[in-house]
mmCIF file of C-alpha atoms in Angstrom:
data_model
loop_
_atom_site.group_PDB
_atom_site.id
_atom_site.type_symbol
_atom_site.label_atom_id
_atom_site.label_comp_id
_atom_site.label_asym_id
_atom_site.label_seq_id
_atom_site.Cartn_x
_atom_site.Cartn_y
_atom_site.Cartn_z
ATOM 1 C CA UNK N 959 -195.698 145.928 136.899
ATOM 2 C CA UNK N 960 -196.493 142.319 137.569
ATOM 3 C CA UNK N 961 -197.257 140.024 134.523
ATOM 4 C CA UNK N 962 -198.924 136.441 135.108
ATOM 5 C CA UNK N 963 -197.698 133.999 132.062
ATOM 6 C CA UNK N 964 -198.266 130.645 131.251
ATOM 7 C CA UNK N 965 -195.821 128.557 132.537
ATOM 8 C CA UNK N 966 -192.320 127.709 130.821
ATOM 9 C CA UNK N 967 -193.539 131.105 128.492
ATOM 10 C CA UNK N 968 -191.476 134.223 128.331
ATOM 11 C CA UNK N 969 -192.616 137.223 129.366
ATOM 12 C CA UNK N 970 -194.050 139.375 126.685
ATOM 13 C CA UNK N 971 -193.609 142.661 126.311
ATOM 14 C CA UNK N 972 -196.134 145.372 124.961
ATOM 15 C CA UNK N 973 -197.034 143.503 122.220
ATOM 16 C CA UNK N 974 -199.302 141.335 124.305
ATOM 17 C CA UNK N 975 -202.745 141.841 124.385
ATOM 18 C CA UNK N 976 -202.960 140.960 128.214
ATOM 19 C CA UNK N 977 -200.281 143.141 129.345
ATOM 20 C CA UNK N 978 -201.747 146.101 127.349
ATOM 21 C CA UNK N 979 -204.774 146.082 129.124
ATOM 22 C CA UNK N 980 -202.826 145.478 132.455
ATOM 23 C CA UNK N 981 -200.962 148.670 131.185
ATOM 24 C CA UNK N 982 -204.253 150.501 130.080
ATOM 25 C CA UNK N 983 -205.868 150.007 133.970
ATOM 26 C CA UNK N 984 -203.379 151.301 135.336
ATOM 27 C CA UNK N 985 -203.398 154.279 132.962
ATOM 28 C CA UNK N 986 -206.730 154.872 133.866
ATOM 29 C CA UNK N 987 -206.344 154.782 137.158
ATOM 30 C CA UNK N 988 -203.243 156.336 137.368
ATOM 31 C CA UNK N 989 -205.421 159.305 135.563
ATOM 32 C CA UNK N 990 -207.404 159.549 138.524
ATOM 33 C CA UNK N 991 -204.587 159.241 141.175
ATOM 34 C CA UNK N 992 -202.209 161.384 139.228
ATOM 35 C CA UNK N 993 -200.438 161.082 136.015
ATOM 36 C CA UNK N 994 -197.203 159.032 135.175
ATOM 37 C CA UNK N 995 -194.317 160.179 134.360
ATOM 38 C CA UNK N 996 -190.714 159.574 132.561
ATOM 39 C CA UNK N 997 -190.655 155.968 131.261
ATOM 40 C CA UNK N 998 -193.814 154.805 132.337
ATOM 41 C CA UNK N 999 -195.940 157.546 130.537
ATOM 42 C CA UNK N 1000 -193.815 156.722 127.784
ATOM 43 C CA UNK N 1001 -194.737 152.318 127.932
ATOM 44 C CA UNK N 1002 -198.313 153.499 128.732
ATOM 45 C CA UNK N 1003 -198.165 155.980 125.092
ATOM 46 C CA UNK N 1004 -196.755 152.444 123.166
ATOM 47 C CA UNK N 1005 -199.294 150.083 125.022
ATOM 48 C CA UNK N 1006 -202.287 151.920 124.100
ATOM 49 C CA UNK N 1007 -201.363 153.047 120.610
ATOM 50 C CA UNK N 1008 -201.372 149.275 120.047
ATOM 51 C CA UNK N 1009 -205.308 148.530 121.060
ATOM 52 C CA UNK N 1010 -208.541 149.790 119.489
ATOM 53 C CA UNK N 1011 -209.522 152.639 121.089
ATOM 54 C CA UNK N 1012 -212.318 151.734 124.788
ATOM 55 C CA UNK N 1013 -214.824 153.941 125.414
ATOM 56 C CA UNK N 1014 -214.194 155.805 128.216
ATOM 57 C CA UNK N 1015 -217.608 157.850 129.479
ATOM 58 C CA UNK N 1016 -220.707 157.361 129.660
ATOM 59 C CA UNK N 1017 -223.473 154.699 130.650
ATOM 60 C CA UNK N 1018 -221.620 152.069 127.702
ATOM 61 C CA UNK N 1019 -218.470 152.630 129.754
ATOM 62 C CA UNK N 1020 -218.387 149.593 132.019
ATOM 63 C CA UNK N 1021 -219.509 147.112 129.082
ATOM 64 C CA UNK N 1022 -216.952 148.558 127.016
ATOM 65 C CA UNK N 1023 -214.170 148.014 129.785
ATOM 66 C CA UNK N 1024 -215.086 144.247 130.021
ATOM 67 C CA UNK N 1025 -215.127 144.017 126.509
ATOM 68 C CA UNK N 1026 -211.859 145.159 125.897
ATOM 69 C CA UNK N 1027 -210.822 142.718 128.771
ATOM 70 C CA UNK N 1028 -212.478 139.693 126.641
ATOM 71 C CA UNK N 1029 -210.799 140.798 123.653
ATOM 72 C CA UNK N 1030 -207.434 140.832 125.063
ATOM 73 C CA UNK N 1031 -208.021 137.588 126.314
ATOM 74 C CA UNK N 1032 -208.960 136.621 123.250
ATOM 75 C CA UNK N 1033 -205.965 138.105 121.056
ATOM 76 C CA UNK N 1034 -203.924 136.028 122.905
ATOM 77 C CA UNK N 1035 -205.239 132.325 122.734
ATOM 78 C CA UNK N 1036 -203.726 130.020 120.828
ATOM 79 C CA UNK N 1037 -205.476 127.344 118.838
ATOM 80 C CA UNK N 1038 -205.258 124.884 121.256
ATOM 81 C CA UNK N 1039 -206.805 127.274 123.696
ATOM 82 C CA UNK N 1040 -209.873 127.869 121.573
ATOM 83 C CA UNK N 1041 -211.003 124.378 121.781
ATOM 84 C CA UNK N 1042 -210.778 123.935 125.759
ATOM 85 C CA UNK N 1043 -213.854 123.842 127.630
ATOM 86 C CA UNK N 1044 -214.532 126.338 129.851
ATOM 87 C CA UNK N 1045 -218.250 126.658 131.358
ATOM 88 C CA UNK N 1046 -221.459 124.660 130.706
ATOM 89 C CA UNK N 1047 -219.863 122.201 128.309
ATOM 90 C CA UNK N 1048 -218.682 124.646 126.053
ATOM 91 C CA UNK N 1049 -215.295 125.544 124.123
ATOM 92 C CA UNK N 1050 -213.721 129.158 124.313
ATOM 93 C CA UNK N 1051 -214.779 129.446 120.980
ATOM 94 C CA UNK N 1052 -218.642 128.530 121.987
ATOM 95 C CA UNK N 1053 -218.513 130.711 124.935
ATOM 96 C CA UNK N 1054 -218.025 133.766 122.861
ATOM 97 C CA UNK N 1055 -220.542 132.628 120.263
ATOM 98 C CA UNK N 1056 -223.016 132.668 123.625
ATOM 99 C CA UNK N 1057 -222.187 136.095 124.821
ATOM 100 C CA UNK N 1058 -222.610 137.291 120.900
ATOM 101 C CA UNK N 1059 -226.103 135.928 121.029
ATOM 102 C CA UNK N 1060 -227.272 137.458 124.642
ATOM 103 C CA UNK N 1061 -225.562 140.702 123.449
ATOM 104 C CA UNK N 1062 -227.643 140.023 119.753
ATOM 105 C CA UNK N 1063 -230.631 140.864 122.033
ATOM 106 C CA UNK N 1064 -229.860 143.954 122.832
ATOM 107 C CA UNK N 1065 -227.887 144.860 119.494
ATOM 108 C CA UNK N 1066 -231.976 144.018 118.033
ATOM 109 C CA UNK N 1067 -233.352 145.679 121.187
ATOM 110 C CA UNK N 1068 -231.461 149.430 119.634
ATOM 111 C CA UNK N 1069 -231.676 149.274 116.427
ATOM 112 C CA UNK N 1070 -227.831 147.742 116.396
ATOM 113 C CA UNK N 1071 -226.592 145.385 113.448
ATOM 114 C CA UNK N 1072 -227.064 141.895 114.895
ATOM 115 C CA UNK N 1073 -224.362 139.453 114.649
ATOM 116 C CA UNK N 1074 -224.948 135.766 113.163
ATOM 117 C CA UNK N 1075 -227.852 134.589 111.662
ATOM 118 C CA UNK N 1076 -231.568 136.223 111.800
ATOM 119 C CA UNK N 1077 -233.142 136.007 115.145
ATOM 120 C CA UNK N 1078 -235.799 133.136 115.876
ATOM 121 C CA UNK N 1079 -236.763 133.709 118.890
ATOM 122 C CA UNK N 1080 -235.998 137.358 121.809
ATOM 123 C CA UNK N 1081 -234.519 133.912 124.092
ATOM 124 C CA UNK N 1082 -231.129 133.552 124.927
ATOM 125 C CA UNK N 1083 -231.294 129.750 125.217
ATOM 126 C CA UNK N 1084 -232.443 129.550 121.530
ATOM 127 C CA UNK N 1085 -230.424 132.312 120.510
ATOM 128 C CA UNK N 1086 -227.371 131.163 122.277
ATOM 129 C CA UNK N 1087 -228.145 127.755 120.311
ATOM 130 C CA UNK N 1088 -228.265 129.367 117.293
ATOM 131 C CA UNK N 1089 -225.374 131.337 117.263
ATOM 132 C CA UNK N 1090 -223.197 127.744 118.489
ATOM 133 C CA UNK N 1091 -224.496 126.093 115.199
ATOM 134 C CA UNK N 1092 -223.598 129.231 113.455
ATOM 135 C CA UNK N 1093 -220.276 129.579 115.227
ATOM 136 C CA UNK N 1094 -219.318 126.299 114.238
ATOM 137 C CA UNK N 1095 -218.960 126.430 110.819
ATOM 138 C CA UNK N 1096 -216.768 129.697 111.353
ATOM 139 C CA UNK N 1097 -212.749 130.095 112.667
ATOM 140 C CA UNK N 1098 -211.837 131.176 115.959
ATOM 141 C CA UNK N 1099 -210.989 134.908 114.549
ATOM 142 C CA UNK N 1100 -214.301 135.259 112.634
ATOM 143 C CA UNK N 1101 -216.308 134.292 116.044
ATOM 144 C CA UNK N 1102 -214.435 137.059 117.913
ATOM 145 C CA UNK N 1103 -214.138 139.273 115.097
ATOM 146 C CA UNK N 1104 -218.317 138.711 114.580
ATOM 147 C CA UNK N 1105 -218.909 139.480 118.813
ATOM 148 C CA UNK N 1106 -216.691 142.265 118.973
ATOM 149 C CA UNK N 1107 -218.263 144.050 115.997
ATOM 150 C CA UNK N 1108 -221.212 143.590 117.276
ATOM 151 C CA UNK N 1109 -220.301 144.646 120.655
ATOM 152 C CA UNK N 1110 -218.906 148.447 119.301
ATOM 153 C CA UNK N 1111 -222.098 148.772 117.616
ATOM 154 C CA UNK N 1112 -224.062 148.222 120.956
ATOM 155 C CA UNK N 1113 -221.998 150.969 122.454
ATOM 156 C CA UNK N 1114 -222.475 153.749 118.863
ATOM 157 C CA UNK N 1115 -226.076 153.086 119.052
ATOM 158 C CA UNK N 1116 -226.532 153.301 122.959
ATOM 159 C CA UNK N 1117 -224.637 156.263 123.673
ATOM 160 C CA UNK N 1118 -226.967 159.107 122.426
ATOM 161 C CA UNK N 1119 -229.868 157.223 123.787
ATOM 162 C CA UNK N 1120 -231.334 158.528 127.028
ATOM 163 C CA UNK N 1121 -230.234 155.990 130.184
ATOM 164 C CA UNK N 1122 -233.228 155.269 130.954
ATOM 165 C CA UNK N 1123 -235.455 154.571 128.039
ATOM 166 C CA UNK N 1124 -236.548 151.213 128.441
ATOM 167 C CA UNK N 1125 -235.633 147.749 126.303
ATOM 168 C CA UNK N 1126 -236.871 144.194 126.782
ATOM 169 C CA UNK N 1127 -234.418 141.795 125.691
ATOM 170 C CA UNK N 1128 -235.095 138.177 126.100
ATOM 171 C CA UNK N 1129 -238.386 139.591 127.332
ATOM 172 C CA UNK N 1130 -237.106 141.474 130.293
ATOM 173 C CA UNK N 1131 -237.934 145.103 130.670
ATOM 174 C CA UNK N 1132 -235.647 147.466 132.240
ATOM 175 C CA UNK N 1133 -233.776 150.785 131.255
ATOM 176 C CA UNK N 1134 -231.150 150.458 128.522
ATOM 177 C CA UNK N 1135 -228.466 151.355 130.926
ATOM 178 C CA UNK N 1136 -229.406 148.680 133.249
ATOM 179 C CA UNK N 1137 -229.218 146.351 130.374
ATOM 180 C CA UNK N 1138 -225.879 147.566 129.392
ATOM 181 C CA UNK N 1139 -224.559 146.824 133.293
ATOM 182 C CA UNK N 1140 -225.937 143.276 132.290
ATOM 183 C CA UNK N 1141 -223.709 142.789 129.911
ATOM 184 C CA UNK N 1142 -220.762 144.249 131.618
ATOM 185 C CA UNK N 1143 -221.417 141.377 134.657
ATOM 186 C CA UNK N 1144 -222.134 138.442 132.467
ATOM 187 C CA UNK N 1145 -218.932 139.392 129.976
ATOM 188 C CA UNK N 1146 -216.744 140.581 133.126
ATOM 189 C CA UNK N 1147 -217.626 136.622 134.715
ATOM 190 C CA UNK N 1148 -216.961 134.819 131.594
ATOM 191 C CA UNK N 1149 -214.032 136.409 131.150
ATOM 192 C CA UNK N 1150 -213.180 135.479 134.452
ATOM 193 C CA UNK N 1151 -214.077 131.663 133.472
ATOM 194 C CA UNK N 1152 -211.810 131.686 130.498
ATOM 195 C CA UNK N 1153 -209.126 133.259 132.429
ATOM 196 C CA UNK N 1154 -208.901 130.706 134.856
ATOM 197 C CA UNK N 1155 -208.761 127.645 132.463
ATOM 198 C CA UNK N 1156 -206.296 129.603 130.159
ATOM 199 C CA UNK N 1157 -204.244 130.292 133.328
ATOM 200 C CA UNK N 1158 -204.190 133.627 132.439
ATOM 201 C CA UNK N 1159 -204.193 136.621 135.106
ATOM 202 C CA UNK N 1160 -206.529 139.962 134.239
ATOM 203 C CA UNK N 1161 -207.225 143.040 136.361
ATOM 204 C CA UNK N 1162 -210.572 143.897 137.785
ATOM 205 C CA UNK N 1163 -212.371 146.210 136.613
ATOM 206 C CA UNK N 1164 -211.659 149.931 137.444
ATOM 207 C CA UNK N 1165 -213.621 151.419 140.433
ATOM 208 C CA UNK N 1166 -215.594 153.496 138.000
ATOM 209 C CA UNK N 1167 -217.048 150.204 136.395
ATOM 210 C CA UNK N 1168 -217.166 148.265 139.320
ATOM 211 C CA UNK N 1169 -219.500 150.964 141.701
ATOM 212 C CA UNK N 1170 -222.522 151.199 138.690
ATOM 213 C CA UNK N 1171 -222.664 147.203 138.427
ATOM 214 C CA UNK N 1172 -222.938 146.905 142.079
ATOM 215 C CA UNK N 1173 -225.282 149.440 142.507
ATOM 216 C CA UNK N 1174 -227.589 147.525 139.492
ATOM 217 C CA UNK N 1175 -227.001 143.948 141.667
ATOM 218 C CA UNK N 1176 -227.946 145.537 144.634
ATOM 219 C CA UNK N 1177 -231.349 147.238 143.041
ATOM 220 C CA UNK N 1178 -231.947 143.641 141.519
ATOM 221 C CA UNK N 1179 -232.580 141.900 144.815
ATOM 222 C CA UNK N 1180 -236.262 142.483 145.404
ATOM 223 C CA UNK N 1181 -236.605 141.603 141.076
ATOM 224 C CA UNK N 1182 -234.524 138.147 142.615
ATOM 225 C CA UNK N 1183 -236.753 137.236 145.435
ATOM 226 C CA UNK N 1184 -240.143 138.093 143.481
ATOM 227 C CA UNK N 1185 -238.471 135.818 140.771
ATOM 228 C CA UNK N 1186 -237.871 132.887 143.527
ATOM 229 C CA UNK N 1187 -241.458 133.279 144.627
ATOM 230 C CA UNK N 1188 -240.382 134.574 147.883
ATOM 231 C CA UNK N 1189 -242.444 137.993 149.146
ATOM 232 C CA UNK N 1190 -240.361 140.490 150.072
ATOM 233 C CA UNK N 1191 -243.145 142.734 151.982
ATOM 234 C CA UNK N 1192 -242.702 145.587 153.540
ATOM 235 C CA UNK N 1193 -239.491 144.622 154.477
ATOM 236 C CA UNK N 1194 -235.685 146.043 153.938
ATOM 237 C CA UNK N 1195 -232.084 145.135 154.536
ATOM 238 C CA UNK N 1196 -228.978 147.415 154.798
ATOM 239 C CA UNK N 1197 -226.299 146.185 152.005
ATOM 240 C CA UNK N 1198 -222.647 146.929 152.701
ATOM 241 C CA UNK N 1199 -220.479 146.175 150.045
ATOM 242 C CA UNK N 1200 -216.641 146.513 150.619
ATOM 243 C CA UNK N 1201 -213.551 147.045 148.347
ATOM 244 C CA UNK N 1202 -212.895 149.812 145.430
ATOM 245 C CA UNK N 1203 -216.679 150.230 143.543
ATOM 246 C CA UNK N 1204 -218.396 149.566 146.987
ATOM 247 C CA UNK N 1205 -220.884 151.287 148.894
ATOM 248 C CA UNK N 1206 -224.047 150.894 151.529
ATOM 249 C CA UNK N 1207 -227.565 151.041 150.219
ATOM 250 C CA UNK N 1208 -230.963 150.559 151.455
ATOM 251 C CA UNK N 1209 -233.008 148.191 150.032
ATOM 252 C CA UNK N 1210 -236.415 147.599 150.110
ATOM 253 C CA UNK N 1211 -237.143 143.954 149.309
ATOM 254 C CA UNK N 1212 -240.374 144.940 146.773
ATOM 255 C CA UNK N 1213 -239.931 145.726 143.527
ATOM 256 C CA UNK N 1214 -242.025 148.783 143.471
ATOM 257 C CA UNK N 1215 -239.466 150.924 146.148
ATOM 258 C CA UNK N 1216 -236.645 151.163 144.603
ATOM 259 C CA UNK N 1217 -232.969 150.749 146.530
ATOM 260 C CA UNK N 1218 -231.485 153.984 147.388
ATOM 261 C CA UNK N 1219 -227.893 155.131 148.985
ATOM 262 C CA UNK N 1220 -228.194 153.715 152.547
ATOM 263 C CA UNK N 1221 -229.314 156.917 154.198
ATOM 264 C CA UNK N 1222 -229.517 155.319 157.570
ATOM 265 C CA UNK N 1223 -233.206 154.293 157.182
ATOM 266 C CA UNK N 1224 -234.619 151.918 159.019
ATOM 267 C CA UNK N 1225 -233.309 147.738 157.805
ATOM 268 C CA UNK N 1226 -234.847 144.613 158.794
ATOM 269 C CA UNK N 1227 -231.496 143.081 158.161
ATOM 270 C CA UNK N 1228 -228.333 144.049 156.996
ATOM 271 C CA UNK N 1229 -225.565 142.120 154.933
ATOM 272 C CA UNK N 1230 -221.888 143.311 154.360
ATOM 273 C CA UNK N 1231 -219.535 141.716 152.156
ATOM 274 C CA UNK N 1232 -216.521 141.849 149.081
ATOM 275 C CA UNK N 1233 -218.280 143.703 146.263
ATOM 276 C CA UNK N 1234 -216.635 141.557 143.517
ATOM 277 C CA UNK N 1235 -217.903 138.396 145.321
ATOM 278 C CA UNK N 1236 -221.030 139.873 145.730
ATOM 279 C CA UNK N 1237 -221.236 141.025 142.218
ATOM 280 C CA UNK N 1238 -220.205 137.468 140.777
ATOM 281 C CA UNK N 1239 -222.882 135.432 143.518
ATOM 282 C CA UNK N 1240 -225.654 137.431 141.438
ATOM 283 C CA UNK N 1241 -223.814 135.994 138.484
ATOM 284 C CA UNK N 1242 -224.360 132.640 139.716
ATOM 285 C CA UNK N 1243 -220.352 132.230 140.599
ATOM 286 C CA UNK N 1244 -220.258 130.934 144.507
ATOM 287 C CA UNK N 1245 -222.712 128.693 146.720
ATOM 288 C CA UNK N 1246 -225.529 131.556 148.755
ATOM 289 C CA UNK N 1247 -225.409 128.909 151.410
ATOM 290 C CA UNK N 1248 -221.340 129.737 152.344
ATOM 291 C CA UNK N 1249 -221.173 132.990 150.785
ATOM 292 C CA UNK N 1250 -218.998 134.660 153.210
ATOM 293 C CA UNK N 1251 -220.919 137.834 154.567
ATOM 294 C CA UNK N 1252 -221.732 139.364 157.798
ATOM 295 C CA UNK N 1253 -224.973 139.349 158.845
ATOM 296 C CA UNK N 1254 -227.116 141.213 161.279
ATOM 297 C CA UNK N 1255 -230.603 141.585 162.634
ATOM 298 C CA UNK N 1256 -233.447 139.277 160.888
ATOM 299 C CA UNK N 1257 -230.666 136.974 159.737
ATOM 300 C CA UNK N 1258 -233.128 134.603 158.680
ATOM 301 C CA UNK N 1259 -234.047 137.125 156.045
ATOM 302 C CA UNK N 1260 -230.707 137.543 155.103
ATOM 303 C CA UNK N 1261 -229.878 134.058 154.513
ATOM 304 C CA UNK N 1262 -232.892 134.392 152.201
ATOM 305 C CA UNK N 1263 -231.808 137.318 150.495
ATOM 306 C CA UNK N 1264 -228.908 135.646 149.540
ATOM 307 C CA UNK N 1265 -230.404 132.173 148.852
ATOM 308 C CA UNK N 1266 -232.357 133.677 146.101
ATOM 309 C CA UNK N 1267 -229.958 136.114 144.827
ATOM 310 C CA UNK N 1268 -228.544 134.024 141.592
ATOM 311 C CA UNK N 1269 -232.169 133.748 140.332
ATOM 312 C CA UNK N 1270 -231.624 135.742 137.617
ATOM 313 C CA UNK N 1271 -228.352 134.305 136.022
ATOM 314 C CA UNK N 1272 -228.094 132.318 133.537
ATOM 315 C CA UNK N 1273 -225.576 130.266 131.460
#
């Protein structure tokens, strides 16, 4: 198995946070495909008897997945690392302090303890702001170990409640699953964002966690285009996504019709492209206007589609 260090760095072995999760993807695939055997069941045993525990089913799943990723990522920075910007102006140590407060939403949303200090405000930007001032006064290890806490108590409070009872962190109503798939796609794309300055190389997502957030991005369109002032209508568009957790869906471009596996209904337009890329454009990551997607019919609509798809991301 393939393992991307820094350069001049030795390899590491199991003992490395990054190449245990590398290990524990492929476990889980590999538990799909068929299991391993002889001396890679054996390295897969050591890897994972080395991590805390992910959870593996249910609606918390994919969060859970990208959390672990985070963590990993995060077990093996070095000081140095913790201090390098990575998005928006902020340190690794900052960016972590953000995704505690957006998660501190929906830790107060449940009933979960809530990291950091009391909340002022159900805002992320004040809430993210708060939990940098708090952050600051705090080491590296006690920011993650804070966010990660937090994090495991999002997922024992969530998983007995029913998907779809309905939460409105930072003000926005939806089911508690679909706030959960949130969270997986703004941890999985700063997790990304470290990676990349850290030079560090993770693996996607498994299919299982990639299909649910794609099929939440691709029910958030008409929510983006209402939110962009733009009136969807009557209208619909066909969206193709393509790669492991992909799919087709119909989509009706108002909020009150909700998007459906494409069942060949009629589409005023229809749009195929990479699910990851697709996922990550809703995430704000990559320009609408050279997003690189097939488009047919109404392409005009399309293009809009698109142009208004990031409306809902956010730092």
């Amino acid at each position: 198995m393939e393992h991307l260090s820094r350069p001049g760095e030795e390899v590491p072995g199991t003992s490395d946070p990054v190449t245990r999760l590398r290990l524990d993807v492929t476990s889980e695939t590999e538990s799909i495909t068929g299991a391993p055997s002889g001396a890679r069941a054996r390295l897969l045993t050591a890897a994972r008897s080395a991590r805390r525990p992910a959870v593996t089913t249910g609606f918390v799943s994919s969060f859970a997945g990208r959390v672990a990723a985070m963590d990993a990522l995060l077990a093996s920075a070095s000081p140095a690392d913790w201090t390098q910007k990575i998005v928006e102006g902020w340190t690794l140590q900052q960016l972590v302090a953000h995704l505690a407060a957006t998660d501190s939403l929906v830790a107060a949303a449940i009933g979960a303890p809530v990291a950091g200090p009391p909340l002022a405000a159900n805002e992320v930007l004040t809430r993210t702001a708060d939990m940098i001032a708090y952050a600051d006064g705090l080491t590296p290890e006690r920011t993650r170990a804070d966010w990660l806490d937090q994090a495991e108590a999002i997922y024992a409070h969530a998983a007995p409640m029913e998907p779809s009872t309905p939460i409105d962190p930072g003000g926005m109503s939806f089911p508690v699953a679909d706030h959960l798939l949130a969270r997986m796609l703004e941890t999985w794309i700063h997790t990304d964002d470290a990676a990349k300055v850290l030079g560090r190389a993770l693996p996607r997502p498994i299919t299982e966690h990639i299909r649910p957030t794609a099929d939440f991005c691709a029910r958030l369109l008409p929510w983006t285009m209402l939110l962009s002032g733009v009136d969807g209508g009557d209208r619909a568009v066909r969206l193709t996504l393509t790669g492991p957790g992909g799919g087709a869906w119909h989509v009706p471009l108002d909020v009150a019709r909700p998007a459906t596996p494409d069942d060949g209904s009629p589409a005023h337009a229809a749009i195929t492209c990479d699910v990851v890329a697709f996922c990550f454009m809703l995430g704000g990551r990559g320009a609408p206007a050279t997003f690189p997607a097939q488009l047919e019919g109404d392409a005009e609509l399309a293009r809009l589609v698109l142009a208004t798809a990031p409306a809902l991301s956010g730092p």
